[in-house]
mmCIF file of C-alpha atoms in Angstrom:
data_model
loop_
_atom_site.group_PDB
_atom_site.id
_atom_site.type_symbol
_atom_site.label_atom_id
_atom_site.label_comp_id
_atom_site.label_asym_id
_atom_site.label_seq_id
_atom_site.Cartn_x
_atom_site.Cartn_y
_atom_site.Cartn_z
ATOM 1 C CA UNK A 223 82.095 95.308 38.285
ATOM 2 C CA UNK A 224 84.507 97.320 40.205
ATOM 3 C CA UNK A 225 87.060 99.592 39.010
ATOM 4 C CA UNK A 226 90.044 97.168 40.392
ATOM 5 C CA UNK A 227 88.383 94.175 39.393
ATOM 6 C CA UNK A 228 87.489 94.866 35.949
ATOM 7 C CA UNK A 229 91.249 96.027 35.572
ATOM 8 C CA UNK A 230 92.732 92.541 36.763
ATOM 9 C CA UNK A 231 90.417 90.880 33.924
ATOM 10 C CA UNK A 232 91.974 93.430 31.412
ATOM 11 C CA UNK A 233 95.364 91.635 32.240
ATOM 12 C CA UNK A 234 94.165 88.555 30.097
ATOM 13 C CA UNK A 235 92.331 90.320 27.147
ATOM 14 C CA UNK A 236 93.464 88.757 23.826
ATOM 15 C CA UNK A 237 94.793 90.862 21.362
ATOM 16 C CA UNK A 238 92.733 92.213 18.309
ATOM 17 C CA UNK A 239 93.802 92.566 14.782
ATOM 18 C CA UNK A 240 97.738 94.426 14.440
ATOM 19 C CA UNK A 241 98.194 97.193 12.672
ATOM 20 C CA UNK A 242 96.934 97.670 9.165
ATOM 21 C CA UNK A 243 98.497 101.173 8.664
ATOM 22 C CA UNK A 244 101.250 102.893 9.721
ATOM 23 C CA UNK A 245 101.280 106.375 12.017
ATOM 24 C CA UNK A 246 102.245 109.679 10.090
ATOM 25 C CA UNK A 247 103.203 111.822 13.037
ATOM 26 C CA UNK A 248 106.648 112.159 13.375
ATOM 27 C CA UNK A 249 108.509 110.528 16.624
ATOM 28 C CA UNK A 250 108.811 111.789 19.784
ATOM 29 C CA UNK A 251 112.219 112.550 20.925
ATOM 30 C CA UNK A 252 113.123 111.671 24.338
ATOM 31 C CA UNK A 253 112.466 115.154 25.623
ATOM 32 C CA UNK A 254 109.317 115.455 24.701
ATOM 33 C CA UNK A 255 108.042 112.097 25.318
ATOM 34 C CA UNK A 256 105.575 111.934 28.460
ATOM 35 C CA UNK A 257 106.571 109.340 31.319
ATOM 36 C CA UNK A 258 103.797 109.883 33.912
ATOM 37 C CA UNK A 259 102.032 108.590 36.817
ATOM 38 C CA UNK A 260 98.247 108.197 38.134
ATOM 39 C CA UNK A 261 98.804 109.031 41.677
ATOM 40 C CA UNK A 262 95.447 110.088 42.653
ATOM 41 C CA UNK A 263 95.491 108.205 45.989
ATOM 42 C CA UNK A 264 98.866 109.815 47.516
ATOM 43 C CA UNK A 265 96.905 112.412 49.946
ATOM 44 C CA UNK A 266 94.452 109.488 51.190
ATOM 45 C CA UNK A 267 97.492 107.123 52.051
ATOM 46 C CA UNK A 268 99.600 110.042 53.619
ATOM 47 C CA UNK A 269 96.425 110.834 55.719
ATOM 48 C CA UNK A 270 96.493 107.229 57.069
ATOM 49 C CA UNK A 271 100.292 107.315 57.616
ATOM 50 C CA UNK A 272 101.284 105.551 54.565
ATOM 51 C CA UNK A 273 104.546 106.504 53.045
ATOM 52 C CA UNK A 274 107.410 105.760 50.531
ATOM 53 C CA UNK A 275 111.307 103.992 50.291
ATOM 54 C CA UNK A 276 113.713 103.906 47.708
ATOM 55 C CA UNK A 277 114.579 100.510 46.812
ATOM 56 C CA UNK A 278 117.930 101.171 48.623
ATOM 57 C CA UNK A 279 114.958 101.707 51.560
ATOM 58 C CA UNK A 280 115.680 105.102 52.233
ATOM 59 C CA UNK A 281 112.457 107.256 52.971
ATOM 60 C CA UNK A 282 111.803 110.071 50.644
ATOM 61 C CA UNK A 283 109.399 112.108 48.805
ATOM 62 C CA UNK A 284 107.825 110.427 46.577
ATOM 63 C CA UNK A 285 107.896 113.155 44.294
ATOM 64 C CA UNK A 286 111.563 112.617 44.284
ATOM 65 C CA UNK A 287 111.651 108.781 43.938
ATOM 66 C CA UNK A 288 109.593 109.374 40.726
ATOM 67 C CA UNK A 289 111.406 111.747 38.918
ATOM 68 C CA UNK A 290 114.302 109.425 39.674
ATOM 69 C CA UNK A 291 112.552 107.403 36.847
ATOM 70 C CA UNK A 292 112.169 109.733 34.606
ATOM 71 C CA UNK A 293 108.397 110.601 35.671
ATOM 72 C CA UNK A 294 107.604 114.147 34.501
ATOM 73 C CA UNK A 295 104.047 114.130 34.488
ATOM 74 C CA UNK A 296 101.203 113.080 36.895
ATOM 75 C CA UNK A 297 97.750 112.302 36.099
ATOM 76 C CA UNK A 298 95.235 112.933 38.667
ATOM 77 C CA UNK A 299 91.094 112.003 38.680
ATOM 78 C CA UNK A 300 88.163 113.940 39.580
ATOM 79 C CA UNK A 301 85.245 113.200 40.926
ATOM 80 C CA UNK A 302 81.934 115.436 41.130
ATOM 81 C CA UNK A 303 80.517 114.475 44.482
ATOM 82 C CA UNK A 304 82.584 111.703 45.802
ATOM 83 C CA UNK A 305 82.199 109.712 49.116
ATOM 84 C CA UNK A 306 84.715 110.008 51.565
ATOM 85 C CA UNK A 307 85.969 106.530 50.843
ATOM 86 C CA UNK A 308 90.070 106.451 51.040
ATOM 87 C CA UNK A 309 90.401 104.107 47.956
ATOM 88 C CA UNK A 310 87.173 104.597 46.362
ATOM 89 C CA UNK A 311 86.428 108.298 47.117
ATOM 90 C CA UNK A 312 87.979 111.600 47.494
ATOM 91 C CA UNK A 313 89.302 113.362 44.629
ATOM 92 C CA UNK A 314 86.828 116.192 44.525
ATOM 93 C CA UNK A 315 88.075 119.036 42.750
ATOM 94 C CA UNK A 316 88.907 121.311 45.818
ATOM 95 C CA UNK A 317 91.660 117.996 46.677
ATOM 96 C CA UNK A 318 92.519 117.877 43.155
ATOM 97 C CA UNK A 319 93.373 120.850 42.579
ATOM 98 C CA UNK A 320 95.765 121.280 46.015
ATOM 99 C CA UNK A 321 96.750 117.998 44.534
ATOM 100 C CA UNK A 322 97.638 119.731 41.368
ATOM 101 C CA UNK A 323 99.597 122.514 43.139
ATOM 102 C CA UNK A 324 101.547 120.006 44.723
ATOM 103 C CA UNK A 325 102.467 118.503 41.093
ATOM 104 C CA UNK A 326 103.633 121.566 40.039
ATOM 105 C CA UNK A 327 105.709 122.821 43.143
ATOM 106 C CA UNK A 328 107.404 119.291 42.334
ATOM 107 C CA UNK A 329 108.204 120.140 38.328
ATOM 108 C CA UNK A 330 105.166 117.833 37.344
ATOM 109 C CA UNK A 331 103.348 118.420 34.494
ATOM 110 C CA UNK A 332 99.257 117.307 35.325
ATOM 111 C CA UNK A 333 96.477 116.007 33.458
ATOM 112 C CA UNK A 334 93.582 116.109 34.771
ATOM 113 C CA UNK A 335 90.790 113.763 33.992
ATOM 114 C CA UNK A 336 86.889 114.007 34.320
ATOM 115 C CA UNK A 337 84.971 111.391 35.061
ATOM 116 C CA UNK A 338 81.929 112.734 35.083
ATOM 117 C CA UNK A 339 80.891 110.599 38.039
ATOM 118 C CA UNK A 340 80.841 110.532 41.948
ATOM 119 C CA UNK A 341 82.946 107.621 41.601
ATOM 120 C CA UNK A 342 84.814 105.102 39.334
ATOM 121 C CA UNK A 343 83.804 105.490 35.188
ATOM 122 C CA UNK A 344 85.595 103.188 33.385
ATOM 123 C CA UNK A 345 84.728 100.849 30.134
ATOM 124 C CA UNK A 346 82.043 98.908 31.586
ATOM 125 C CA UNK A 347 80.228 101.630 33.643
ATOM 126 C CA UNK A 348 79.769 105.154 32.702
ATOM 127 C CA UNK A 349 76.496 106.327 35.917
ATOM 128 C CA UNK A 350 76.267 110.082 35.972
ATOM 129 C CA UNK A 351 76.749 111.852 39.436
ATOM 130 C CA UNK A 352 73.911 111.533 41.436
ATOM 131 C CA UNK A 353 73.047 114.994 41.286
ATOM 132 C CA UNK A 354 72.546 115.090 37.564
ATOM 133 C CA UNK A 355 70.850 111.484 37.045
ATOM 134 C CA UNK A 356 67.472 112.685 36.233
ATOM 135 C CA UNK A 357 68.213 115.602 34.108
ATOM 136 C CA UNK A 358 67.487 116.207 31.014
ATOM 137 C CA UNK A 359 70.122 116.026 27.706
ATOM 138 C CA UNK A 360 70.310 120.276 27.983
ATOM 139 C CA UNK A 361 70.096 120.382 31.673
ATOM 140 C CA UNK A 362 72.647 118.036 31.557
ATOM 141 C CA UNK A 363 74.603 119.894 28.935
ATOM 142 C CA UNK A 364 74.584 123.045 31.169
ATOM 143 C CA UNK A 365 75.249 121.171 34.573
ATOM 144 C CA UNK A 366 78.497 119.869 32.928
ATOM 145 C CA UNK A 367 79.439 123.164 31.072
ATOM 146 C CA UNK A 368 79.491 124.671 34.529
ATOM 147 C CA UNK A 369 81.570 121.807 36.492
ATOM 148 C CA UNK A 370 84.330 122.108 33.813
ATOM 149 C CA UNK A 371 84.494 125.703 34.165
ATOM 150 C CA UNK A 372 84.247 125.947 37.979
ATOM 151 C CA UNK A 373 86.943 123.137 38.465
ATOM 152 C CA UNK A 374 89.254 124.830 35.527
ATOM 153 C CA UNK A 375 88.650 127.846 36.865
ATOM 154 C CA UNK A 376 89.773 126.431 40.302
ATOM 155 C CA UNK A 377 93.189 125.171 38.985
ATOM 156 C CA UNK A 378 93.613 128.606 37.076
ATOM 157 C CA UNK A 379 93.038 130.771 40.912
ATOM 158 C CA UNK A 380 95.549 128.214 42.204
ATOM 159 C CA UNK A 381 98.066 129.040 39.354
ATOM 160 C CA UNK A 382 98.324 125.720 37.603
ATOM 161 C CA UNK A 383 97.515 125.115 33.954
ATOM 162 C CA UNK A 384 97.239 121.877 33.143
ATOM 163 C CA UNK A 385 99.377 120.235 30.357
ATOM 164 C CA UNK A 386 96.074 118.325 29.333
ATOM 165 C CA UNK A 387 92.292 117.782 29.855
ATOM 166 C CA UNK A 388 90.500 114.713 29.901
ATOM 167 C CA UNK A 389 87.081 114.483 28.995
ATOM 168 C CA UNK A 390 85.521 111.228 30.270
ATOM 169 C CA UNK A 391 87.110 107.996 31.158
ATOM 170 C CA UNK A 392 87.466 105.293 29.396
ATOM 171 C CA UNK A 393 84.246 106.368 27.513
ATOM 172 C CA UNK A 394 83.850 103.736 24.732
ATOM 173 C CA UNK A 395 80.106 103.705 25.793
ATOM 174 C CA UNK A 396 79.520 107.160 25.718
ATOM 175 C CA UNK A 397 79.547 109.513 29.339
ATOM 176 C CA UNK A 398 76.681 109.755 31.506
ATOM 177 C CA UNK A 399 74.377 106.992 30.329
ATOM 178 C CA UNK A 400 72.016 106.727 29.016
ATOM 179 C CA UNK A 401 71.807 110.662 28.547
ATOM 180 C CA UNK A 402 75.164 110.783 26.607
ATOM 181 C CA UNK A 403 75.398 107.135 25.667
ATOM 182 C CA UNK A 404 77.175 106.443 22.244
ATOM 183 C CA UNK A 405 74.083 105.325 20.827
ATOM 184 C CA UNK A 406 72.397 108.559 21.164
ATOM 185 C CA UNK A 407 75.451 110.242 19.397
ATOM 186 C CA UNK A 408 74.488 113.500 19.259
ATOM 187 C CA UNK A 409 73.675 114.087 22.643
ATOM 188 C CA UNK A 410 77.518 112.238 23.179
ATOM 189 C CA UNK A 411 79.234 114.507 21.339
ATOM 190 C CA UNK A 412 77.143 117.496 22.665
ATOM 191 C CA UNK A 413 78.137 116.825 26.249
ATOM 192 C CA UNK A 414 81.894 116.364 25.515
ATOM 193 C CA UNK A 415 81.796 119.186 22.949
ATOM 194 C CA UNK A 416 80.253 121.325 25.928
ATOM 195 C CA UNK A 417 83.205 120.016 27.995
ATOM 196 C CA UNK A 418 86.223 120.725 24.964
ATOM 197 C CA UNK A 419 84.801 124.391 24.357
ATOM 198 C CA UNK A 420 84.889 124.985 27.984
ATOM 199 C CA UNK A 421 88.311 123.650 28.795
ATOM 200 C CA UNK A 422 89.665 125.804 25.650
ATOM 201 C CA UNK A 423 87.884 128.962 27.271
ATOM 202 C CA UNK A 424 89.548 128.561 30.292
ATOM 203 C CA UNK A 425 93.257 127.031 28.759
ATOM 204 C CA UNK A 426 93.136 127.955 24.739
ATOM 205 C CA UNK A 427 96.104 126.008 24.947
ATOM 206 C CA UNK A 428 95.846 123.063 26.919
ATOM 207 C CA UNK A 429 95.415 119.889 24.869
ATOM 208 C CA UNK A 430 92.065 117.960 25.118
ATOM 209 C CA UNK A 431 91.593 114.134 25.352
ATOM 210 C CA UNK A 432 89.151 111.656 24.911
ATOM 211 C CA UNK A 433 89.775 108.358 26.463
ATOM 212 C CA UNK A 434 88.922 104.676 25.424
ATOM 213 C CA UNK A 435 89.912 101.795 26.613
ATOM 214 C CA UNK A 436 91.222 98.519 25.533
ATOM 215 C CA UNK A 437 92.332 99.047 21.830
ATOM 216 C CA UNK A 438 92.512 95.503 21.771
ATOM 217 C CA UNK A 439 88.389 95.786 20.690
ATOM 218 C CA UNK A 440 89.087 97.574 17.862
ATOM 219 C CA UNK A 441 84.918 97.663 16.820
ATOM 220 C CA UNK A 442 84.639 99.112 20.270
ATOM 221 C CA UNK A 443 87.047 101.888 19.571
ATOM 222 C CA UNK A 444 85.578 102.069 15.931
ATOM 223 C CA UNK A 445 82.386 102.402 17.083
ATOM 224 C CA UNK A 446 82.814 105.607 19.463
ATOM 225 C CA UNK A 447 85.231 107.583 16.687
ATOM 226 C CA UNK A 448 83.207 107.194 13.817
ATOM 227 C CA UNK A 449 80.079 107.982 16.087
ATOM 228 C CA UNK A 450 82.143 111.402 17.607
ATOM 229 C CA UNK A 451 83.389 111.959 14.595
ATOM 230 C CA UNK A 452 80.568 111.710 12.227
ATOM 231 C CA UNK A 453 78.888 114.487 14.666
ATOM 232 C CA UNK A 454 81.400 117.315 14.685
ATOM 233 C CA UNK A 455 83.485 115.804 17.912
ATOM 234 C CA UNK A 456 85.884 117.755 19.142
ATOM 235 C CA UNK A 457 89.083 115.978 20.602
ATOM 236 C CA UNK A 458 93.261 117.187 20.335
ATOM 237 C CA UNK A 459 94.791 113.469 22.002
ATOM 238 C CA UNK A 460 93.317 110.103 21.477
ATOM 239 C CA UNK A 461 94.031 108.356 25.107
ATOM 240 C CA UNK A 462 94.471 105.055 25.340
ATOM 241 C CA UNK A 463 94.337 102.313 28.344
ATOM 242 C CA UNK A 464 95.859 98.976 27.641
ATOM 243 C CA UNK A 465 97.365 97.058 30.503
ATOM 244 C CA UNK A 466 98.543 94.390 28.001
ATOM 245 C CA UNK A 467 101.353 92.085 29.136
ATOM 246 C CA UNK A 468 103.749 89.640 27.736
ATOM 247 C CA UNK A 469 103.064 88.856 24.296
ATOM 248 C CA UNK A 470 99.663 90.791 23.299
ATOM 249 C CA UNK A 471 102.174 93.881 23.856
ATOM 250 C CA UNK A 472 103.283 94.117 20.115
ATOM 251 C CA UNK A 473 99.613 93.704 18.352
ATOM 252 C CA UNK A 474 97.812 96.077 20.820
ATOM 253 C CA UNK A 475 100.903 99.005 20.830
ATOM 254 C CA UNK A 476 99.877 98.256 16.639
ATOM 255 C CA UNK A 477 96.343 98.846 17.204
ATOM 256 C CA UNK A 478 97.243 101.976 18.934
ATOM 257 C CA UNK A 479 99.494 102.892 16.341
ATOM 258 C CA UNK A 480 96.295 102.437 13.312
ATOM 259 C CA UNK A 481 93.749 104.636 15.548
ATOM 260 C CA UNK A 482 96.477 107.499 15.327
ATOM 261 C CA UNK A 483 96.568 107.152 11.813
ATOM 262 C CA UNK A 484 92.569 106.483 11.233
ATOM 263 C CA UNK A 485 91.281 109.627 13.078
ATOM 264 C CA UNK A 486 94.623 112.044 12.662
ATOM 265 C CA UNK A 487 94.951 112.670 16.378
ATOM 266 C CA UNK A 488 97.823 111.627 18.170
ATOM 267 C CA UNK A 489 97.916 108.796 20.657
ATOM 268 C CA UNK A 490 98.677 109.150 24.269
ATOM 269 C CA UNK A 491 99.076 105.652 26.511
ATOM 270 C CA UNK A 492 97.640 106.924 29.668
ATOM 271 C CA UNK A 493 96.997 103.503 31.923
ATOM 272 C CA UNK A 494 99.440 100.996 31.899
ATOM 273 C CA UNK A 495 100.406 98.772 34.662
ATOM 274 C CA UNK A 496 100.631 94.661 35.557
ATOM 275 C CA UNK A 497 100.395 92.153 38.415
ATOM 276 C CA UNK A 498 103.019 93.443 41.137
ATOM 277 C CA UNK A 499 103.800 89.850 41.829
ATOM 278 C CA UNK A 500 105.267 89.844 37.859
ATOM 279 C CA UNK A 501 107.455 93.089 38.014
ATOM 280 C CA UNK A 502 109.966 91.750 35.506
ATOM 281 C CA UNK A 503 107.005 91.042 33.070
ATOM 282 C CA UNK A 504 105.717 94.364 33.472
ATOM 283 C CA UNK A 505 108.669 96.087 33.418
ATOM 284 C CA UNK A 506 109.591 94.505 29.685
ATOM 285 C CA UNK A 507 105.721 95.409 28.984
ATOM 286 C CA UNK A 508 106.306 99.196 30.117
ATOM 287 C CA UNK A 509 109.697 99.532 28.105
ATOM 288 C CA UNK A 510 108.092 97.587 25.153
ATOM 289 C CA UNK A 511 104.940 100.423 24.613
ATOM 290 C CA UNK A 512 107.196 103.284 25.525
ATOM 291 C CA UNK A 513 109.618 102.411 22.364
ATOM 292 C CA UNK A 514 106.824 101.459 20.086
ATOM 293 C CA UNK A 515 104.458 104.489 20.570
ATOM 294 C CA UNK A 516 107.314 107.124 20.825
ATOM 295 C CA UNK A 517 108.258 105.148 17.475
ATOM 296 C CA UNK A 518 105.392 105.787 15.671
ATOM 297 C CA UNK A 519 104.909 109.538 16.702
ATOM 298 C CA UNK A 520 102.812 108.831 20.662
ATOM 299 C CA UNK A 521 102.893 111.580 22.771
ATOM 300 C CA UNK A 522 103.782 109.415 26.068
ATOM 301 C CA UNK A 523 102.646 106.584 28.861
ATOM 302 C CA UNK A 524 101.603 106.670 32.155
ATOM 303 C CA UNK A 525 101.702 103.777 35.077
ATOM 304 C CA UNK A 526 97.672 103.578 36.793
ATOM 305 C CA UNK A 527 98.290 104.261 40.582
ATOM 306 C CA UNK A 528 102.239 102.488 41.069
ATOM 307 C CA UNK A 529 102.417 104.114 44.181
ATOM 308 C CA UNK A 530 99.819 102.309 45.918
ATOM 309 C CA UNK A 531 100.024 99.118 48.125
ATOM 310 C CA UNK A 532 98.475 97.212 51.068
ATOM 311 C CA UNK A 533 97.076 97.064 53.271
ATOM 312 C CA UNK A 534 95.876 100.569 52.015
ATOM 313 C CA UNK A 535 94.744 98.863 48.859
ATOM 314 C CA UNK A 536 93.630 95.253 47.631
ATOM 315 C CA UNK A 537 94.537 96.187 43.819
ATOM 316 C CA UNK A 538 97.265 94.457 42.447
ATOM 317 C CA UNK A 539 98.692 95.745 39.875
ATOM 318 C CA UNK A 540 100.695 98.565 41.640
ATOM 319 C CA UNK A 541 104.278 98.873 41.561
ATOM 320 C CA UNK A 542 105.514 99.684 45.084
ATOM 321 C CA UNK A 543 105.092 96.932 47.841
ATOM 322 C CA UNK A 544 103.838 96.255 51.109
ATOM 323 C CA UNK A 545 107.593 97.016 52.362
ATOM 324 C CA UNK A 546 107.075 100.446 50.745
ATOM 325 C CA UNK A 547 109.542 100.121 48.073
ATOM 326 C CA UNK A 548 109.113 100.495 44.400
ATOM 327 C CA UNK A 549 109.496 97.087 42.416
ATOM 328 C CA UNK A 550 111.259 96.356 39.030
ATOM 329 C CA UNK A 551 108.313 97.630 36.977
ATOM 330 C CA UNK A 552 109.534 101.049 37.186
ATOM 331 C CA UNK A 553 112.430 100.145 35.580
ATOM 332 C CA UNK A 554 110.868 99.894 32.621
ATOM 333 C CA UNK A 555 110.661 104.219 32.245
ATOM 334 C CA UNK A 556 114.860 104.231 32.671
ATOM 335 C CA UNK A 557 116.812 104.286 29.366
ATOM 336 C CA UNK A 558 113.777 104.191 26.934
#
């Protein structure tokens, strides 16, 4: 399944269980909360003449128009050998990290995340690039050891540090299967354990995050912390996806809220985002999981690629239009 598709099918997930205990960190104030952005496909879009209104229609920056919401952070993907696909490609770590620079000359804050793939890694698929998909667990071990460095290293030469690391995507299956699948759980936690050790060599004090996705699947989510866990895992920020909408909102932001306190590590929401055809809906969705998690003590939430639209994408869950203006979705990062 693709990486768009699967992410329209989240929209309808039923919620799991609530919340059976409550958080212990203390709350975020509103200066330290994280409002952020995935805009990974910006330089592909400018390249192909795509570019961004206000709602008022006025063309600007869209740097600019984001911190207008409140954005202060941008979360950008990497991908080990990608194709040179404009929705489905780029985003090596030579583009990411001029992407990065860019971020920073604009007051961004960046988190970078690994996929560990050529392409799209997300709940359902986790394929190793191509040029480590018949290595062996330590070959393997060393091949990603030295990526993390090298693109680290990259961002460090190009003066950004990175206000978090991401370690995988959406990696309730484990990372580079079946090599570092979660039912081989040592070799799981080896690989990511290579990739935390690395990432504090390079930034001691850059936050690290392991990411799973929906929380709704709470013996999903169960499944990969105990395994980490119960092998000496290494992780600073639990990261979340949930694109939950309308009423499954409350139960899954609970959810979120009983990982934090189960495995002591403070959440981060770091996909969010609805059908652009429902902006009011999403907008109440957004507002609704920024006041819970800041509430219970999350670290912040980030919108999964708003900036896009078509004809320069088919995924519909963005939050700008085909007119090139922003919808009522963003709304939902003012005054929360």
């Amino acid at each position: 399944m693709t990486e768009i598709s699967r992410r329209s099918l989240m929209i309808g997930a039923a919620a799991g269980a609530g919340a059976l205990a409550l958080g212990t960190a203390p709350p975020a104030s509103a200066a330290t909360y994280v409002k952020g952005a995935d805009i990974s496909w910006m330089p592909q879009m400018e390249a192909n003449g795509y570019y961004w209104l206000t709602r008022s229609g006025q063309r600007q920056d869209l740097f600019t128009i984001l911190r207008g919401y409140g954005i202060n952070a941008i979360s950008l993907r990497t991908w080990v050998n990608p194709s040179n696909s404009p929705t489905d490609g780029h985003c090596g770590i030579q583009e990411t990290a001029k992407m990065a620079q860019r971020c920073r000359d604009a007051g961004m804050q960046v988190l970078l995340g690994f996929h560990f793939g050529d392409t799209w890694n997300s709940v359902g698929v986790q394929k190793p690039p191509k040029a480590w998909a018949n290595m062996s667990y330590p070959q393997m071990r060393d091949a990603l050891r030295r990526y993390v460095d090298d693109s680290l290293r990259l961002l460090k030469a190009g003066g950004v540090t990175p206000g978090w690391v991401k370690i995988g995507n959406e990696q309730n299956s484990g990372i580079c299967s079946p090599v570092g699948s979660v039912s081989t759980p040592s070799q799981m936690t080896g690989l990511l354990n290579g990739a935390y050790d690395v990432s504090k060599q390079v930034f001691p004090a850059t936050p690290v995050m392991v990411h799973l996705a929906q929380p709704q699947k709470m013996d999903s989510i169960q499944r990969f912390f105990d395994a980490y866990r119960g092998n000496g895992g290494k992780w600073d920020i639990t990261a979340l996806s949930s694109y939950a909408q309308g009423s499954n909102v409350a139960p899954i932001a609970g959810n979120m809220r009983t990982i934090q306190s189960t495995y002591g590590k403070p959440v981060m929401h770091v996909e969010y985002g609805g059908p652009v055809g429902k902006a009011n809906q999403v907008r109440d969705g957004l507002r609704q999981f920024i006041t819970t998690t800041k509430g219970f003590g999350g670290l912040g939430t980030f919108f999964w690629e708003p900036a896009g639209y078509s004809p320069f994408t088919g995924y519909g869950m963005t939050a700008w239009t085909s007119d090139r203006r922003p919808t009522a979705a963003m709304d939902g990062f003012l005054d929360v």
